Amino acid sequence: MRLDKYLKVTRLIKRRTIANEACDAGRILVNGKIARASYDVKVGDVIEIAMGQRPLKVRVLQVSEYATKETAADQYQVIEG
């Protein structure tokens, strides 16, 4: 799944267009490297989001095309933030 779509599905970022713009601006890192919106997210990846006052660092636990409000947070584990 594309990085921008993963961020939207998991509700880490509200809208896919904002996720896409954040990737273009270099605010999203995957495994310590600046990632493009088209990056293919895999289980075990560490995603760092540098938006707002405090950065957020999460580990991908599963990748699913759809998620409800209740199950969205089960797809990642917060490391820092």
N, CA, C and O atoms as a printed pandas DataFrame, in Angstrom:
     atom_number atom_name residue_name chain_id  residue_number  x_coord  y_coord  z_coord
0              1         N          MET        A               1    0.847   -1.180    0.000
1              2        CA          MET        A               1    0.000    0.000    0.000
2              3         C          MET        A               1    0.892    1.242    0.000
3              4         O          MET        A               1    1.943    1.265    0.639
4              5         N          ARG        A               2    0.462    2.260   -0.716
5              6        CA          ARG        A               2    1.209    3.517   -0.767
6              7         C          ARG        A               2    1.259    4.176    0.607
7              8         O          ARG        A               2    0.337    4.038    1.411
8              9         N          LEU        A               3    2.338    4.887    0.861
9             10        CA          LEU        A               3    2.533    5.547    2.154
10            11         C          LEU        A               3    1.436    6.563    2.442
11            12         O          LEU        A               3    0.905    6.594    3.553
12            13         N          ASP        A               4    1.085    7.395    1.460
13            14        CA          ASP        A               4    0.062    8.415    1.715
14            15         C          ASP        A               4   -1.290    7.779    2.044
15            16         O          ASP        A               4   -2.023    8.290    2.891
16            17         N          LYS        A               5   -1.622    6.675    1.384
17            18        CA          LYS        A               5   -2.881    5.984    1.671
18            19         C          LYS        A               5   -2.829    5.325    3.049
19            20         O          LYS        A               5   -3.821    5.349    3.779
20            21         N          TYR        A               6   -1.690    4.739    3.416
21            22        CA          TYR        A               6   -1.549    4.111    4.732
22            23         C          TYR        A               6   -1.750    5.135    5.846
23            24         O          TYR        A               6   -2.431    4.858    6.834
24            25         N          LEU        A               7   -1.159    6.312    5.688
25            26        CA          LEU        A               7   -1.300    7.363    6.707
26            27         C          LEU        A               7   -2.753    7.785    6.856
27            28         O          LEU        A               7   -3.196    8.084    7.965
28            29         N          LYS        A               8   -3.501    7.813    5.761
29            30        CA          LYS        A               8   -4.917    8.177    5.825
30            31         C          LYS        A               8   -5.756    7.054    6.434
31            32         O          LYS        A               8   -6.584    7.306    7.310
32            33         N          VAL        A               9   -5.548    5.813    5.976
33            34        CA          VAL        A               9   -6.338    4.678    6.464
34            35         C          VAL        A               9   -6.153    4.491    7.969
35            36         O          VAL        A               9   -7.115    4.193    8.678
36            37         N          THR        A              10   -4.927    4.661    8.461
37            38        CA          THR        A              10   -4.655    4.483    9.887
38            39         C          THR        A              10   -5.009    5.726   10.696
39            40         O          THR        A              10   -4.913    5.719   11.924
40            41         N          ARG        A              11   -5.418    6.787   10.014
41            42        CA          ARG        A              11   -5.820    8.038   10.651
42            43         C          ARG        A              11   -4.659    8.736   11.366
43            44         O          ARG        A              11   -4.880    9.502   12.303
44            45         N          LEU        A              12   -3.432    8.475   10.930
45            46        CA          LEU        A              12   -2.288    9.219   11.449
46            47         C          LEU        A              12   -2.309   10.640   10.881
47            48         O          LEU        A              12   -1.916   11.594   11.552
48            49         N          ILE        A              13   -2.771   10.764    9.638
49            50        CA          ILE        A              13   -3.008   12.060    9.001
50            51         C          ILE        A              13   -4.418   12.003    8.431
51            52         O          ILE        A              13   -4.816   11.003    7.835
52            53         N          LYS        A              14   -5.180   13.096    8.620
53            54        CA          LYS        A              14   -6.607   13.082    8.279
54            55         C          LYS        A              14   -6.907   12.874    6.807
55            56         O          LYS        A              14   -7.780   12.079    6.458
56            57         N          ARG        A              15   -6.189   13.582    5.933
57            58        CA          ARG        A              15   -6.512   13.523    4.512
58            59         C          ARG        A              15   -5.320   13.050    3.696
59            60         O          ARG        A              15   -4.169   13.332    4.029
60            61         N          ARG        A              16   -5.613   12.330    2.628
61            62        CA          ARG        A              16   -4.546   11.792    1.783
62            63         C          ARG        A              16   -3.762   12.899    1.093
63            64         O          ARG        A              16   -2.552   12.770    0.904
64            65         N          THR        A              17   -4.432   13.990    0.712
65            66        CA          THR        A              17   -3.725   15.089    0.054
66            67         C          THR        A              17   -2.726   15.734    1.010
67            68         O          THR        A              17   -1.635   16.127    0.594
68            69         N          ILE        A              18   -3.087   15.846    2.278
69            70        CA          ILE        A              18   -2.169   16.417    3.269
70            71         C          ILE        A              18   -0.996   15.463    3.484
71            72         O          ILE        A              18    0.143   15.907    3.629
72            73         N          ALA        A              19   -1.262   14.161    3.505
73            74        CA          ALA        A              19   -0.194   13.165    3.633
74            75         C          ALA        A              19    0.746   13.251    2.441
75            76         O          ALA        A              19    1.964   13.160    2.593
76            77         N          ASN        A              20    0.177   13.427    1.261
77            78        CA          ASN        A              20    0.974   13.552    0.044
78            79         C          ASN        A              20    1.864   14.793    0.101
79            80         O          ASN        A              20    3.044   14.722   -0.244
80            81         N          GLU        A              21    1.308   15.931    0.533
81            82        CA          GLU        A              21    2.074   17.176    0.640
82            83         C          GLU        A              21    3.167   17.057    1.692
83            84         O          GLU        A              21    4.262   17.585    1.503
84            85         N          ALA        A              22    2.888   16.373    2.797
85            86        CA          ALA        A              22    3.895   16.177    3.850
86            87         C          ALA        A              22    5.064   15.347    3.327
87            88         O          ALA        A              22    6.218   15.614    3.662
88            89         N          CYS        A              23    4.768   14.347    2.510
89            90        CA          CYS        A              23    5.836   13.537    1.910
90            91         C          CYS        A              23    6.681   14.388    0.961
91            92         O          CYS        A              23    7.909   14.305    0.978
92            93         N          ASP        A              24    6.028   15.200    0.138
93            94        CA          ASP        A              24    6.743   16.070   -0.801
94            95         C          ASP        A              24    7.633   17.076   -0.077
95            96         O          ASP        A              24    8.693   17.448   -0.580
96            97         N          ALA        A              25    7.196   17.518    1.116
97            98        CA          ALA        A              25    7.957   18.505    1.884
98            99         C          ALA        A              25    9.079   17.858    2.705
99           100         O          ALA        A              25    9.854   18.562    3.351
100          101         N          GLY        A              26    9.171   16.538    2.684
101          102        CA          GLY        A              26   10.232   15.850    3.419
102          103         C          GLY        A              26    9.948   15.704    4.901
103          104         O          GLY        A              26   10.880   15.533    5.686
104          105         N          ARG        A              27    8.693   15.766    5.303
105          106        CA          ARG        A              27    8.320   15.667    6.717
106          107         C          ARG        A              27    8.058   14.232    7.176
107          108         O          ARG        A              27    7.868   13.986    8.368
108          109         N          ILE        A              28    8.047   13.286    6.236
109          110        CA          ILE        A              28    7.787   11.884    6.566
110          111         C          ILE        A              28    9.052   11.076    6.297
111          112         O          ILE        A              28    9.591   11.099    5.191
112          113         N          LEU        A              29    9.518   10.365    7.318
113          114        CA          LEU        A              29   10.683    9.495    7.172
114          115         C          LEU        A              29   10.236    8.054    7.376
115          116         O          LEU        A              29    9.413    7.769    8.246
116          117         N          VAL        A              30   10.781    7.150    6.573
117          118        CA          VAL        A              30   10.537    5.718    6.758
118          119         C          VAL        A              30   11.899    5.057    6.922
119          120         O          VAL        A              30   12.754    5.136    6.040
120          121         N          ASN        A              31   12.085    4.410    8.056
121          122        CA          ASN        A              31   13.353    3.758    8.388
122          123         C          ASN        A              31   14.528    4.741    8.299
123          124         O          ASN        A              31   15.618    4.379    7.856
124          125         N          GLY        A              32   14.292    5.986    8.724
125          126        CA          GLY        A              32   15.343    6.993    8.777
126          127         C          GLY        A              32   15.636    7.720    7.480
127          128         O          GLY        A              32   16.535    8.559    7.438
128          129         N          LYS        A              33   14.896    7.417    6.414
129          130        CA          LYS        A              33   15.119    8.070    5.124
130          131         C          LYS        A              33   13.862    8.806    4.701
131          132         O          LYS        A              33   12.750    8.353    4.971
132          133         N          ILE        A              34   14.040    9.950    4.032
133          134        CA          ILE        A              34   12.894   10.705    3.521
134          135         C          ILE        A              34   12.160    9.823    2.508
135          136         O          ILE        A              34   12.767    9.258    1.598
136          137         N          ALA        A              35   10.841    9.718    2.687
137          138        CA          ALA        A              35   10.049    8.823    1.842
138          139         C          ALA        A              35    9.108    9.604    0.946
139          140         O          ALA        A              35    8.603   10.661    1.323
140          141         N          ARG        A              36    8.880    9.074   -0.242
141          142        CA          ARG        A              36    7.911    9.653   -1.166
142          143         C          ARG        A              36    6.536    9.066   -0.875
143          144         O          ARG        A              36    6.421    8.028   -0.223
144          145         N          ALA        A              37    5.508    9.726   -1.354
145          146        CA          ALA        A              37    4.131    9.273   -1.129
146          147         C          ALA        A              37    3.885    7.905   -1.756
147          148         O          ALA        A              37    3.000    7.173   -1.311
148          149         N          SER        A              38    4.646    7.557   -2.770
149          150        CA          SER        A              38    4.442    6.282   -3.469
150          151         C          SER        A              38    5.197    5.122   -2.817
151          152         O          SER        A              38    5.137    3.997   -3.312
152          153         N          TYR        A              39    5.904    5.378   -1.718
153          154        CA          TYR        A              39    6.641    4.314   -1.032
154          155         C          TYR        A              39    5.698    3.181   -0.634
155          156         O          TYR        A              39    4.597    3.434   -0.147
156          157         N          ASP        A              40    6.124    1.929   -0.839
157          158        CA          ASP        A              40    5.306    0.761   -0.526
158          159         C          ASP        A              40    5.536    0.368    0.933
159          160         O          ASP        A              40    6.601   -0.137    1.287
160          161         N          VAL        A              41    4.528    0.605    1.776
161          162        CA          VAL        A              41    4.640    0.335    3.211
162          163         C          VAL        A              41    4.609   -1.170    3.464
163          164         O          VAL        A              41    3.780   -1.893    2.911
164          165         N          LYS        A              42    5.544   -1.629    4.324
165          166        CA          LYS        A              42    5.618   -3.045    4.677
166          167         C          LYS        A              42    5.571   -3.188    6.196
167          168         O          LYS        A              42    5.888   -2.245    6.921
168          169         N          VAL        A              43    5.179   -4.362    6.675
169          170        CA          VAL        A              43    5.147   -4.638    8.105
170          171         C          VAL        A              43    6.571   -4.538    8.648
171          172         O          VAL        A              43    7.507   -5.088    8.068
172          173         N          GLY        A              44    6.724   -3.825    9.774
173          174        CA          GLY        A              44    8.036   -3.649   10.389
174          175         C          GLY        A              44    8.677   -2.307   10.093
175          176         O          GLY        A              44    9.643   -1.929   10.756
176          177         N          ASP        A              45    8.160   -1.576    9.109
177          178        CA          ASP        A              45    8.695   -0.245    8.800
178          179         C          ASP        A              45    8.474    0.691    9.989
179          180         O          ASP        A              45    7.475    0.579   10.699
180          181         N          VAL        A              46    9.419    1.616   10.197
181          182        CA          VAL        A              46    9.285    2.642   11.227
182          183         C          VAL        A              46    9.038    3.968   10.510
183          184         O          VAL        A              46    9.869    4.425    9.725
184          185         N          ILE        A              47    7.889    4.576   10.789
185          186        CA          ILE        A              47    7.490    5.825   10.137
186          187         C          ILE        A              47    7.609    6.965   11.141
187          188         O          ILE        A              47    7.081    6.883   12.250
188          189         N          GLU        A              48    8.311    8.038   10.741
189          190        CA          GLU        A              48    8.427    9.235   11.578
190          191         C          GLU        A              48    7.686   10.372   10.886
191          192         O          GLU        A              48    7.921   10.653    9.710
192          193         N          ILE        A              49    6.790   11.023   11.623
193          194        CA          ILE        A              49    5.994   12.130   11.081
194          195         C          ILE        A              49    6.380   13.396   11.829
195          196         O          ILE        A              49    6.166   13.495   13.037
196          197         N          ALA        A              50    6.950   14.369   11.117
197          198        CA          ALA        A              50    7.379   15.627   11.729
198          199         C          ALA        A              50    6.397   16.730   11.360
199          200         O          ALA        A              50    6.708   17.611   10.558
200          201         N          MET        A              51    5.211   16.671   11.951
201          202        CA          MET        A              51    4.205   17.706   11.725
202          203         C          MET        A              51    3.711   18.173   13.079
203          204         O          MET        A              51    3.569   17.369   14.000
204          205         N          GLY        A              52    3.448   19.453   13.207
205          206        CA          GLY        A              52    2.939   19.977   14.468
206          207         C          GLY        A              52    4.055   20.200   15.476
207          208         O          GLY        A              52    5.221   20.322   15.100
208          209         N          GLN        A              53    3.704   20.254   16.744
209          210        CA          GLN        A              53    4.655   20.583   17.802
210          211         C          GLN        A              53    5.607   19.443   18.132
211          212         O          GLN        A              53    6.793   19.669   18.370
212          213         N          ARG        A              54    5.085   18.208   18.145
213          214        CA          ARG        A              54    5.955   17.093   18.523
214          215         C          ARG        A              54    5.935   16.019   17.449
215          216         O          ARG        A              54    4.877   15.691   16.911
216          217         N          PRO        A              55    7.096   15.473   17.139
217          218        CA          PRO        A              55    7.146   14.419   16.113
218          219         C          PRO        A              55    6.540   13.116   16.634
219          220         O          PRO        A              55    6.503   12.873   17.840
220          221         N          LEU        A              56    6.072   12.295   15.720
221          222        CA          LEU        A              56    5.456   11.018   16.061
222          223         C          LEU        A              56    6.215    9.913   15.344
223          224         O          LEU        A              56    6.517   10.022   14.155
224          225         N          LYS        A              57    6.518    8.852   16.076
225          226        CA          LYS        A              57    7.265    7.728   15.509
226          227         C          LYS        A              57    6.459    6.456   15.769
227          228         O          LYS        A              57    6.146    6.141   16.918
228          229         N          VAL        A              58    6.124    5.726   14.704
229          230        CA          VAL        A              58    5.316    4.512   14.836
230          231         C          VAL        A              58    5.955    3.357   14.066
231          232         O          VAL        A              58    6.695    3.564   13.104
232          233         N          ARG        A              59    5.651    2.134   14.513
233          234        CA          ARG        A              59    6.077    0.919   13.814
234          235         C          ARG        A              59    4.842    0.272   13.196
235          236         O          ARG        A              59    3.813    0.127   13.856
236          237         N          VAL        A              60    4.950   -0.115   11.925
237          238        CA          VAL        A              60    3.841   -0.732   11.200
238          239         C          VAL        A              60    3.692   -2.178   11.671
239          240         O          VAL        A              60    4.635   -2.964   11.593
240          241         N          LEU        A              61    2.492   -2.523   12.162
241          242        CA          LEU        A              61    2.214   -3.882   12.615
242          243         C          LEU        A              61    1.451   -4.684   11.560
243          244         O          LEU        A              61    1.645   -5.894   11.439
244          245         N          GLN        A              62    0.588   -4.016   10.800
245          246        CA          GLN        A              62   -0.137   -4.672    9.717
246          247         C          GLN        A              62   -0.556   -3.637    8.693
247          248         O          GLN        A              62   -0.656   -2.447    8.992
248          249         N          VAL        A              63   -0.798   -4.110    7.480
249          250        CA          VAL        A              63   -1.231   -3.245    6.390
250          251         C          VAL        A              63   -2.561   -3.769    5.875
251          252         O          VAL        A              63   -2.650   -4.902    5.401
252          253         N          SER        A              64   -3.592   -2.941    5.971
253          254        CA          SER        A              64   -4.926   -3.329    5.536
254          255         C          SER        A              64   -5.536   -2.193    4.718
255          256         O          SER        A              64   -5.369   -1.020    5.051
256          257         N          GLU        A              65   -6.242   -2.546    3.648
257          258        CA          GLU        A              65   -6.837   -1.546    2.758
258          259         C          GLU        A              65   -7.884   -0.695    3.457
259          260         O          GLU        A              65   -8.042    0.484    3.142
260          261         N          TYR        A              66   -8.605   -1.293    4.409
261          262        CA          TYR        A              66   -9.677   -0.580    5.092
262          263         C          TYR        A              66   -9.513   -0.712    6.595
263          264         O          TYR        A              66   -8.980   -1.707    7.087
264          265         N          ALA        A              67   -9.973    0.297    7.321
265          266        CA          ALA        A              67   -9.956    0.243    8.776
266          267         C          ALA        A              67  -11.076    1.125    9.307
267          268         O          ALA        A              67  -11.322    2.217    8.796
268          269         N          THR        A              68  -11.741    0.639   10.328
269          270        CA          THR        A              68  -12.754    1.453   10.989
270          271         C          THR        A              68  -12.051    2.315   12.030
271          272         O          THR        A              68  -10.855    2.164   12.280
272          273         N          LYS        A              69  -12.804    3.209   12.622
273          274        CA          LYS        A              69  -12.239    4.082   13.650
274          275         C          LYS        A              69  -11.647    3.257   14.791
275          276         O          LYS        A              69  -10.620    3.626   15.361
276          277         N          GLU        A              70  -12.293    2.142   15.120
277          278        CA          GLU        A              70  -11.846    1.311   16.242
278          279         C          GLU        A              70  -10.612    0.483   15.903
279          280         O          GLU        A              70   -9.769    0.257   16.771
280          281         N          THR        A              71  -10.490    0.028   14.663
281          282        CA          THR        A              71   -9.387   -0.867   14.296
282          283         C          THR        A              71   -8.190   -0.153   13.688
283          284         O          THR        A              71   -7.153   -0.778   13.470
284          285         N          ALA        A              72   -8.308    1.142   13.409
285          286        CA          ALA        A              72   -7.214    1.872   12.764
286          287         C          ALA        A              72   -5.941    1.867   13.611
287          288         O          ALA        A              72   -4.845    1.701   13.077
288          289         N          ALA        A              73   -6.076    2.045   14.904
289          290        CA          ALA        A              73   -4.904    2.121   15.783
290          291         C          ALA        A              73   -4.229    0.766   15.988
291          292         O          ALA        A              73   -3.100    0.711   16.476
292          293         N          ASP        A              74   -4.898   -0.320   15.626
293          294        CA          ASP        A              74   -4.305   -1.658   15.764
294          295         C          ASP        A              74   -3.262   -1.925   14.682
295          296         O          ASP        A              74   -2.516   -2.900   14.781
296          297         N          GLN        A              75   -3.195   -1.087   13.658
297          298        CA          GLN        A              75   -2.278   -1.318   12.545
298          299         C          GLN        A              75   -0.874   -0.784   12.809
299          300         O          GLN        A              75    0.044   -1.047   12.033
300          301         N          TYR        A              76   -0.700   -0.033   13.901
301          302        CA          TYR        A              76    0.633    0.504   14.212
302          303         C          TYR        A              76    0.844    0.546   15.711
303          304         O          TYR        A              76   -0.100    0.459   16.496
304          305         N          GLN        A              77    2.119    0.684   16.095
305          306        CA          GLN        A              77    2.491    0.794   17.508
306          307         C          GLN        A              77    3.282    2.089   17.660
307          308         O          GLN        A              77    4.251    2.313   16.935
308          309         N          VAL        A              78    2.880    2.938   18.594
309          310        CA          VAL        A              78    3.581    4.199   18.812
310          311         C          VAL        A              78    4.875    3.916   19.565
311          312         O          VAL        A              78    4.866    3.281   20.619
312          313         N          ILE        A              79    6.006    4.401   19.004
313          314        CA          ILE        A              79    7.305    4.240   19.626
314          315         C          ILE        A              79    7.638    5.495   20.430
315          316         O          ILE        A              79    8.009    5.422   21.602
316          317         N          GLU        A              80    7.494    6.662   19.766
317          318        CA          GLU        A              80    7.730    7.952   20.410
318          319         C          GLU        A              80    6.616    8.899   19.988
319          320         O          GLU        A              80    6.093    8.807   18.877
320          321         N          GLY        A              81    6.263    9.806   20.885
321          322        CA          GLY        A              81    5.283   10.797   20.481
322          323         C          GLY        A              81    4.331   11.066   21.513
323          324         O          GLY        A              81    3.433   11.886   21.326
